[in-house]
PDB file of C-alpha atoms in Angstrom:
ATOM      1  CA  MET A  17       0.000   0.000   0.000  1.00 43.00           C
ATOM      2  CA  GLY A  18       1.394   3.428  -0.989  1.00 50.00           C
ATOM      3  CA  ILE A  19       1.883   6.233   1.520  1.00 59.00           C
ATOM      4  CA  VAL A  20      -1.138   8.199   0.250  1.00 53.00           C
ATOM      5  CA  LYS A  21      -3.419   5.157   0.390  1.00 47.00           C
ATOM      6  CA  GLN A  22      -2.082   4.319   3.844  1.00 50.00           C
ATOM      7  CA  VAL A  23      -2.899   7.830   5.096  1.00 50.00           C
ATOM      8  CA  ILE A  24      -6.394   7.705   3.574  1.00 50.00           C
ATOM      9  CA  HIS A  25      -7.003   4.220   5.019  1.00 48.00           C
ATOM     10  CA  THR A  26      -5.878   5.374   8.498  1.00 50.00           C
ATOM     11  CA  PHE A  27      -8.002   8.545   8.254  1.00 51.00           C
ATOM     12  CA  LEU A  28     -11.130   6.599   7.263  1.00 50.00           C
ATOM     13  CA  ASN A  29     -10.577   4.086  10.060  1.00 54.00           C
ATOM     14  CA  ILE A  30     -10.470   6.941  12.563  1.00 53.00           C
ATOM     15  CA  ILE A  31     -13.698   8.520  11.258  1.00 57.00           C
ATOM     16  CA  PHE A  32     -15.464   5.269  10.376  1.00 64.00           C
ATOM     17  CA  PRO A  33     -13.853   2.567  12.532  1.00 74.00           C
ATOM     18  CA  GLU A  34     -14.502  -1.055  11.670  1.00 87.00           C
ATOM     19  CA  ARG A  35     -17.320  -2.539  13.712  1.00 91.00           C
ATOM     20  CA  CYS A  36     -18.252  -6.179  14.183  1.00 95.00           C
ATOM     21  CA  PHE A  37     -21.129  -7.120  11.894  1.00 96.00           C
ATOM     22  CA  GLY A  38     -22.601  -9.223  14.688  1.00 95.00           C
ATOM     23  CA  CYS A  39     -22.417  -7.048  17.807  1.00 95.00           C
ATOM     24  CA  GLY A  40     -20.939  -3.706  16.775  1.00 92.00           C
ATOM     25  CA  THR A  41     -17.673  -4.030  18.710  1.00 92.00           C
ATOM     26  CA  ILE A  42     -15.159  -1.508  17.363  1.00 90.00           C
ATOM     27  CA  GLY A  43     -11.981  -2.813  15.761  1.00 87.00           C
ATOM     28  CA  PHE A  44     -13.263  -6.019  14.162  1.00 89.00           C
ATOM     29  CA  LEU A  45     -15.518  -7.011  11.287  1.00 95.00           C
ATOM     30  CA  PHE A  46     -16.139 -10.257  13.182  1.00 95.00           C
ATOM     31  CA  CYS A  47     -15.102 -10.273  16.840  1.00 95.00           C
ATOM     32  CA  GLU A  48     -14.028 -13.557  18.440  1.00 94.00           C
ATOM     33  CA  LYS A  49     -17.354 -13.985  20.235  1.00 95.00           C
ATOM     34  CA  CYS A  50     -19.337 -13.546  17.024  1.00 95.00           C
ATOM     35  CA  ARG A  51     -16.955 -15.770  15.039  1.00 93.00           C
ATOM     36  CA  GLN A  52     -17.711 -18.557  17.500  1.00 93.00           C
ATOM     37  CA  LYS A  53     -21.420 -18.166  16.733  1.00 94.00           C
ATOM     38  CA  ILE A  54     -20.856 -18.907  13.028  1.00 94.00           C
ATOM     39  CA  ASN A  55     -22.391 -22.363  12.846  1.00 89.00           C
ATOM     40  CA  GLY A  56     -20.932 -23.897   9.707  1.00 83.00           C
ATOM     41  CA  PRO A  57     -20.240 -25.622   7.501  1.00 93.00           C
ATOM     42  CA  LYS A  58     -23.605 -26.437   5.955  1.00 95.00           C
ATOM     43  CA  ILE A  59     -23.530 -29.105   3.246  1.00 96.00           C
ATOM     44  CA  SER A  60     -26.373 -29.446   0.726  1.00 95.00           C
ATOM     45  CA  LYS A  61     -26.981 -31.425  -2.447  1.00 95.00           C
ATOM     46  CA  PHE A  62     -28.910 -30.212  -5.491  1.00 93.00           C
ATOM     47  CA  GLY A  63     -29.011 -32.854  -8.192  1.00 89.00           C
ATOM     48  CA  GLU A  64     -25.400 -33.718  -8.979  1.00 90.00           C
ATOM     49  CA  ILE A  65     -23.861 -30.654  -7.339  1.00 96.00           C
ATOM     50  CA  GLU A  66     -22.783 -30.650  -3.715  1.00 97.00           C
ATOM     51  CA  VAL A  67     -22.677 -27.222  -2.061  1.00 98.00           C
ATOM     52  CA  PHE A  68     -20.554 -26.280   0.946  1.00 98.00           C
ATOM     53  CA  SER A  69     -21.646 -23.148   2.820  1.00 98.00           C
ATOM     54  CA  ALA A  70     -19.537 -21.617   5.583  1.00 97.00           C
ATOM     55  CA  ALA A  71     -22.483 -20.441   7.685  1.00 97.00           C
ATOM     56  CA  SER A  72     -26.219 -20.031   7.986  1.00 96.00           C
ATOM     57  CA  TYR A  73     -27.724 -16.868   6.502  1.00 96.00           C
ATOM     58  CA  GLN A  74     -29.758 -16.659   9.713  1.00 95.00           C
ATOM     59  CA  ASN A  75     -26.578 -15.588  11.501  1.00 97.00           C
ATOM     60  CA  ASP A  76     -27.003 -11.822  11.907  1.00 96.00           C
ATOM     61  CA  GLY A  77     -23.300 -11.058  11.473  1.00 97.00           C
ATOM     62  CA  ILE A  78     -23.078 -13.034   8.228  1.00 97.00           C
ATOM     63  CA  LYS A  79     -26.302 -11.505   6.883  1.00 96.00           C
ATOM     64  CA  ASN A  80     -25.128  -7.963   7.689  1.00 95.00           C
ATOM     65  CA  ALA A  81     -21.720  -8.605   6.110  1.00 96.00           C
ATOM     66  CA  ILE A  82     -23.198  -9.959   2.869  1.00 95.00           C
ATOM     67  CA  LYS A  83     -25.573  -7.004   2.564  1.00 92.00           C
ATOM     68  CA  ASN A  84     -22.666  -4.634   3.224  1.00 90.00           C
ATOM     69  CA  LEU A  85     -20.625  -6.301   0.494  1.00 91.00           C
ATOM     70  CA  LYS A  86     -23.418  -6.392  -2.100  1.00 84.00           C
ATOM     71  CA  TYR A  87     -24.716  -2.880  -1.648  1.00 78.00           C
ATOM     72  CA  ARG A  88     -21.751  -0.876  -0.383  1.00 74.00           C
ATOM     73  CA  TYR A  89     -18.792  -2.506  -2.158  1.00 67.00           C
ATOM     74  CA  ALA A  90     -16.562  -2.947   0.890  1.00 72.00           C
ATOM     75  CA  LYS A  91     -13.494  -4.910  -0.182  1.00 77.00           C
ATOM     76  CA  ASN A  92     -12.441  -5.546   3.427  1.00 87.00           C
ATOM     77  CA  THR A  93     -15.826  -7.240   3.919  1.00 93.00           C
ATOM     78  CA  ALA A  94     -15.097  -9.562   0.987  1.00 94.00           C
ATOM     79  CA  GLU A  95     -11.799 -10.490   2.619  1.00 94.00           C
ATOM     80  CA  ALA A  96     -13.476 -11.171   5.971  1.00 95.00           C
ATOM     81  CA  LEU A  97     -16.027 -13.454   4.282  1.00 97.00           C
ATOM     82  CA  ALA A  98     -13.312 -15.239   2.295  1.00 97.00           C
ATOM     83  CA  ASN A  99     -11.458 -15.870   5.559  1.00 96.00           C
ATOM     84  CA  ILE A 100     -14.587 -17.433   7.040  1.00 96.00           C
ATOM     85  CA  ILE A 101     -14.895 -19.753   4.021  1.00 97.00           C
ATOM     86  CA  ILE A 102     -11.279 -20.819   4.493  1.00 97.00           C
ATOM     87  CA  GLU A 103     -11.743 -21.314   8.232  1.00 95.00           C
ATOM     88  CA  LYS A 104     -14.970 -23.296   7.968  1.00 96.00           C
ATOM     89  CA  ILE A 105     -14.629 -25.211   4.688  1.00 96.00           C
ATOM     90  CA  ILE A 106     -11.153 -25.425   3.153  1.00 94.00           C
ATOM     91  CA  SER A 107      -9.427 -28.281   4.929  1.00 90.00           C
ATOM     92  CA  PRO A 108      -8.533 -31.931   4.229  1.00 86.00           C
ATOM     93  CA  GLU A 109     -11.269 -32.974   6.684  1.00 90.00           C
ATOM     94  CA  ILE A 110     -14.065 -31.031   4.966  1.00 94.00           C
ATOM     95  CA  LEU A 111     -13.161 -29.944   1.444  1.00 95.00           C
ATOM     96  CA  GLU A 112      -9.726 -30.259  -0.115  1.00 93.00           C
ATOM     97  CA  ILE A 113      -8.801 -28.261  -3.194  1.00 95.00           C
ATOM     98  CA  GLU A 114      -6.029 -29.466  -5.502  1.00 94.00           C
ATOM     99  CA  ASP A 115      -3.465 -27.289  -7.276  1.00 94.00           C
ATOM    100  CA  ASP A 116      -5.000 -27.724 -10.741  1.00 95.00           C
ATOM    101  CA  ASP A 117      -8.604 -27.097  -9.672  1.00 97.00           C
ATOM    102  CA  ILE A 118     -10.276 -23.837 -10.693  1.00 98.00           C
ATOM    103  CA  LEU A 119     -12.403 -21.318  -8.800  1.00 98.00           C
ATOM    104  CA  VAL A 120     -15.206 -19.917 -10.980  1.00 98.00           C
ATOM    105  CA  PRO A 121     -17.461 -17.147  -9.611  1.00 98.00           C
ATOM    106  CA  ILE A 122     -21.148 -17.093 -10.447  1.00 97.00           C
ATOM    107  CA  PRO A 123     -21.436 -14.217 -12.955  1.00 95.00           C
ATOM    108  CA  LEU A 124     -23.838 -11.305 -12.998  1.00 92.00           C
ATOM    109  CA  SER A 125     -25.469 -10.191 -16.231  1.00 88.00           C
ATOM    110  CA  PRO A 126     -23.648  -7.367 -18.069  1.00 86.00           C
ATOM    111  CA  LYS A 127     -26.447  -4.940 -17.120  1.00 87.00           C
ATOM    112  CA  ARG A 128     -26.341  -5.857 -13.419  1.00 85.00           C
ATOM    113  CA  THR A 129     -22.546  -5.653 -13.417  1.00 85.00           C
ATOM    114  CA  ARG A 130     -22.699  -2.136 -14.875  1.00 86.00           C
ATOM    115  CA  GLU A 131     -25.318  -1.065 -12.356  1.00 84.00           C
ATOM    116  CA  ARG A 132     -23.485  -2.456  -9.338  1.00 82.00           C
ATOM    117  CA  GLY A 133     -19.979  -1.811 -10.618  1.00 84.00           C
ATOM    118  CA  PHE A 134     -18.646  -5.150  -9.402  1.00 87.00           C
ATOM    119  CA  ASN A 135     -19.551  -8.798  -8.856  1.00 93.00           C
ATOM    120  CA  GLN A 136     -19.474  -9.779  -5.182  1.00 93.00           C
ATOM    121  CA  ALA A 137     -18.928 -13.469  -6.002  1.00 95.00           C
ATOM    122  CA  GLU A 138     -15.898 -12.580  -8.121  1.00 96.00           C
ATOM    123  CA  LEU A 139     -14.466 -10.404  -5.331  1.00 95.00           C
ATOM    124  CA  ILE A 140     -14.695 -13.303  -2.884  1.00 96.00           C
ATOM    125  CA  ALA A 141     -13.291 -15.765  -5.440  1.00 97.00           C
ATOM    126  CA  LYS A 142     -10.324 -13.507  -6.219  1.00 97.00           C
ATOM    127  CA  ILE A 143      -9.428 -13.153  -2.542  1.00 96.00           C
ATOM    128  CA  LEU A 144      -9.795 -16.913  -2.035  1.00 97.00           C
ATOM    129  CA  SER A 145      -7.537 -17.472  -5.037  1.00 97.00           C
ATOM    130  CA  ASP A 146      -4.846 -15.188  -3.592  1.00 97.00           C
ATOM    131  CA  LYS A 147      -5.021 -16.785  -0.162  1.00 97.00           C
ATOM    132  CA  ILE A 148      -5.110 -20.494  -1.062  1.00 96.00           C
ATOM    133  CA  PHE A 149      -3.051 -20.205  -4.276  1.00 96.00           C
ATOM    134  CA  ILE A 150      -5.680 -21.727  -6.569  1.00 96.00           C
ATOM    135  CA  LYS A 151      -6.411 -20.293 -10.010  1.00 97.00           C
ATOM    136  CA  MET A 152      -9.539 -18.150 -10.333  1.00 97.00           C
ATOM    137  CA  ARG A 153     -11.136 -17.714 -13.764  1.00 97.00           C
ATOM    138  CA  GLY A 154     -13.808 -15.050 -14.126  1.00 95.00           C
ATOM    139  CA  ASP A 155     -13.783 -15.353 -17.926  1.00 95.00           C
ATOM    140  CA  ILE A 156     -15.141 -18.876 -18.307  1.00 95.00           C
ATOM    141  CA  LEU A 157     -18.765 -18.658 -17.194  1.00 96.00           C
ATOM    142  CA  TYR A 158     -20.993 -15.847 -18.481  1.00 94.00           C
ATOM    143  CA  LYS A 159     -24.549 -14.820 -17.790  1.00 92.00           C
ATOM    144  CA  THR A 160     -25.957 -13.648 -21.099  1.00 87.00           C
ATOM    145  CA  LYS A 161     -29.608 -13.367 -20.159  1.00 79.00           C
ATOM    146  CA  GLU A 162     -31.096 -10.641 -17.954  1.00 77.00           C
ATOM    147  CA  THR A 163     -33.300 -12.427 -15.410  1.00 71.00           C
ATOM    148  CA  GLU A 164     -35.630 -11.381 -12.648  1.00 66.00           C
ATOM    149  CA  SER A 165     -33.888 -11.125  -9.275  1.00 68.00           C
ATOM    150  CA  GLN A 166     -33.897 -14.525  -7.583  1.00 67.00           C
ATOM    151  CA  VAL A 167     -34.589 -12.783  -4.268  1.00 65.00           C
ATOM    152  CA  GLU A 168     -38.077 -11.949  -5.542  1.00 63.00           C
ATOM    153  CA  ILE A 169     -38.809 -15.603  -6.438  1.00 71.00           C
ATOM    154  CA  LYS A 170     -39.350 -17.997  -3.543  1.00 66.00           C
ATOM    155  CA  ASN A 171     -40.305 -21.203  -5.378  1.00 67.00           C
ATOM    156  CA  ARG A 172     -37.336 -23.331  -6.531  1.00 76.00           C
ATOM    157  CA  ASP A 173     -39.020 -24.516  -9.734  1.00 79.00           C
ATOM    158  CA  GLU A 174     -39.793 -20.912 -10.659  1.00 79.00           C
ATOM    159  CA  ARG A 175     -36.190 -19.948  -9.907  1.00 79.00           C
ATOM    160  CA  LEU A 176     -34.947 -22.704 -12.213  1.00 76.00           C
ATOM    161  CA  LYS A 177     -37.326 -21.557 -14.946  1.00 78.00           C
ATOM    162  CA  ASN A 178     -36.128 -17.971 -14.468  1.00 77.00           C
ATOM    163  CA  LEU A 179     -32.487 -19.034 -15.002  1.00 78.00           C
ATOM    164  CA  ALA A 180     -33.028 -21.489 -17.857  1.00 80.00           C
ATOM    165  CA  GLY A 181     -30.522 -20.734 -20.617  1.00 80.00           C
ATOM    166  CA  ALA A 182     -28.977 -17.823 -18.695  1.00 85.00           C
ATOM    167  CA  PHE A 183     -25.444 -19.217 -18.390  1.00 93.00           C
ATOM    168  CA  VAL A 184     -22.926 -20.090 -21.093  1.00 95.00           C
ATOM    169  CA  VAL A 185     -19.356 -21.367 -21.043  1.00 96.00           C
ATOM    170  CA  LYS A 186     -17.046 -19.421 -23.375  1.00 91.00           C
ATOM    171  CA  ASP A 187     -13.955 -21.637 -23.119  1.00 90.00           C
ATOM    172  CA  PHE A 188     -14.661 -25.386 -23.124  1.00 95.00           C
ATOM    173  CA  SER A 189     -10.963 -26.243 -23.145  1.00 95.00           C
ATOM    174  CA  ALA A 190     -10.425 -24.429 -19.827  1.00 95.00           C
ATOM    175  CA  VAL A 191     -12.866 -26.686 -17.969  1.00 96.00           C
ATOM    176  CA  HIS A 192     -12.368 -29.998 -19.781  1.00 96.00           C
ATOM    177  CA  GLU A 193     -11.690 -32.752 -17.224  1.00 97.00           C
ATOM    178  CA  LYS A 194     -11.231 -30.128 -14.485  1.00 97.00           C
ATOM    179  CA  THR A 195     -12.741 -29.923 -11.013  1.00 98.00           C
ATOM    180  CA  ILE A 196     -14.559 -26.600 -10.807  1.00 98.00           C
ATOM    181  CA  PHE A 197     -15.460 -24.846  -7.570  1.00 98.00           C
ATOM    182  CA  LEU A 198     -18.383 -22.509  -8.185  1.00 98.00           C
ATOM    183  CA  ILE A 199     -18.243 -19.510  -5.844  1.00 98.00           C
ATOM    184  CA  ASP A 200     -21.260 -17.448  -4.729  1.00 97.00           C
ATOM    185  CA  ASP A 201     -22.298 -15.422  -1.705  1.00 96.00           C
ATOM    186  CA  VAL A 202     -25.568 -17.138  -0.738  1.00 95.00           C
ATOM    187  CA  CYS A 203     -27.203 -20.463  -1.589  1.00 95.00           C
ATOM    188  CA  THR A 204     -30.954 -20.520  -0.940  1.00 91.00           C
ATOM    189  CA  THR A 205     -32.662 -23.102  -3.153  1.00 91.00           C
ATOM    190  CA  GLY A 206     -29.501 -24.032  -5.039  1.00 92.00           C
ATOM    191  CA  ALA A 207     -31.101 -23.062  -8.367  1.00 90.00           C
ATOM    192  CA  THR A 208     -28.323 -20.704  -9.491  1.00 93.00           C
ATOM    193  CA  LEU A 209     -25.499 -23.114  -8.689  1.00 96.00           C
ATOM    194  CA  TYR A 210     -27.435 -26.007 -10.231  1.00 94.00           C
ATOM    195  CA  GLU A 211     -28.064 -24.180 -13.524  1.00 93.00           C
ATOM    196  CA  ALA A 212     -24.452 -23.002 -13.729  1.00 95.00           C
ATOM    197  CA  SER A 213     -23.163 -26.498 -12.987  1.00 96.00           C
ATOM    198  CA  LYS A 214     -25.240 -27.955 -15.858  1.00 95.00           C
ATOM    199  CA  VAL A 215     -23.503 -25.870 -18.520  1.00 96.00           C
ATOM    200  CA  LEU A 216     -20.087 -26.535 -16.981  1.00 97.00           C
ATOM    201  CA  ARG A 217     -20.771 -30.263 -17.014  1.00 96.00           C
ATOM    202  CA  HIS A 218     -21.918 -30.028 -20.634  1.00 96.00           C
ATOM    203  CA  ALA A 219     -18.626 -28.239 -21.404  1.00 97.00           C
ATOM    204  CA  GLY A 220     -16.680 -31.232 -20.091  1.00 97.00           C
ATOM    205  CA  ALA A 221     -15.933 -30.406 -16.444  1.00 97.00           C
ATOM    206  CA  LYS A 222     -15.043 -33.530 -14.482  1.00 96.00           C
ATOM    207  CA  LYS A 223     -16.624 -32.402 -11.219  1.00 97.00           C
ATOM    208  CA  ILE A 224     -18.427 -29.290  -9.990  1.00 98.00           C
ATOM    209  CA  ILE A 225     -18.706 -28.307  -6.322  1.00 98.00           C
ATOM    210  CA  GLY A 226     -20.382 -25.198  -4.951  1.00 98.00           C
ATOM    211  CA  ILE A 227     -18.860 -22.986  -2.256  1.00 98.00           C
ATOM    212  CA  THR A 228     -20.857 -20.154  -0.690  1.00 98.00           C
ATOM    213  CA  VAL A 229     -20.528 -17.913   2.312  1.00 98.00           C
ATOM    214  CA  ALA A 230     -24.030 -18.676   3.545  1.00 97.00           C
ATOM    215  CA  ARG A 231     -26.890 -21.136   3.239  1.00 96.00           C
ATOM    216  CA  GLY A 232     -30.274 -19.441   3.181  1.00 89.00           C
TER     217      GLY A 232
END
């Protein structure tokens, strides 16, 4: 970090100090007490895709952090959530990732990306990639179809219908015979991860596993 950025970062921390997303304690995004309340991992199965979630979305700290990331673009929040994924999921006992596996974030549509200015799943995936030294590819899976927000649709079948044909793989050779870890912030009905995994499997991926911060 350059001197100017360091000064700005210090100044902002003085005016807007980090507070725990769970209890508001100053100096932490997740204090030790609230970290201990993170009750993960949660493991789900949707068709052929297994999904590992670091926590329940009912955890207030996790819910507040995800909302902060999605609507305020706080990069330090993305790092805190990536750390929780590593702590709760990435281990030989729970989920082991090999050197030649690939992290692939769930994409937003071009319109939604322009509106938001970033993709929260890609932010988390990039930080995970840097921390666990596994390749992240944000240029493999694309969302070409503008769909209704999944948040507004509660029924899983309707969510699947909403996403039908929304995802495409641009580079089949990049996923052929590879294990792909699909990264997203929240898994509710599993419809998004399931639809994305179908096109990756069609493109020749050997295995697809979902990783999310939270299970709704």
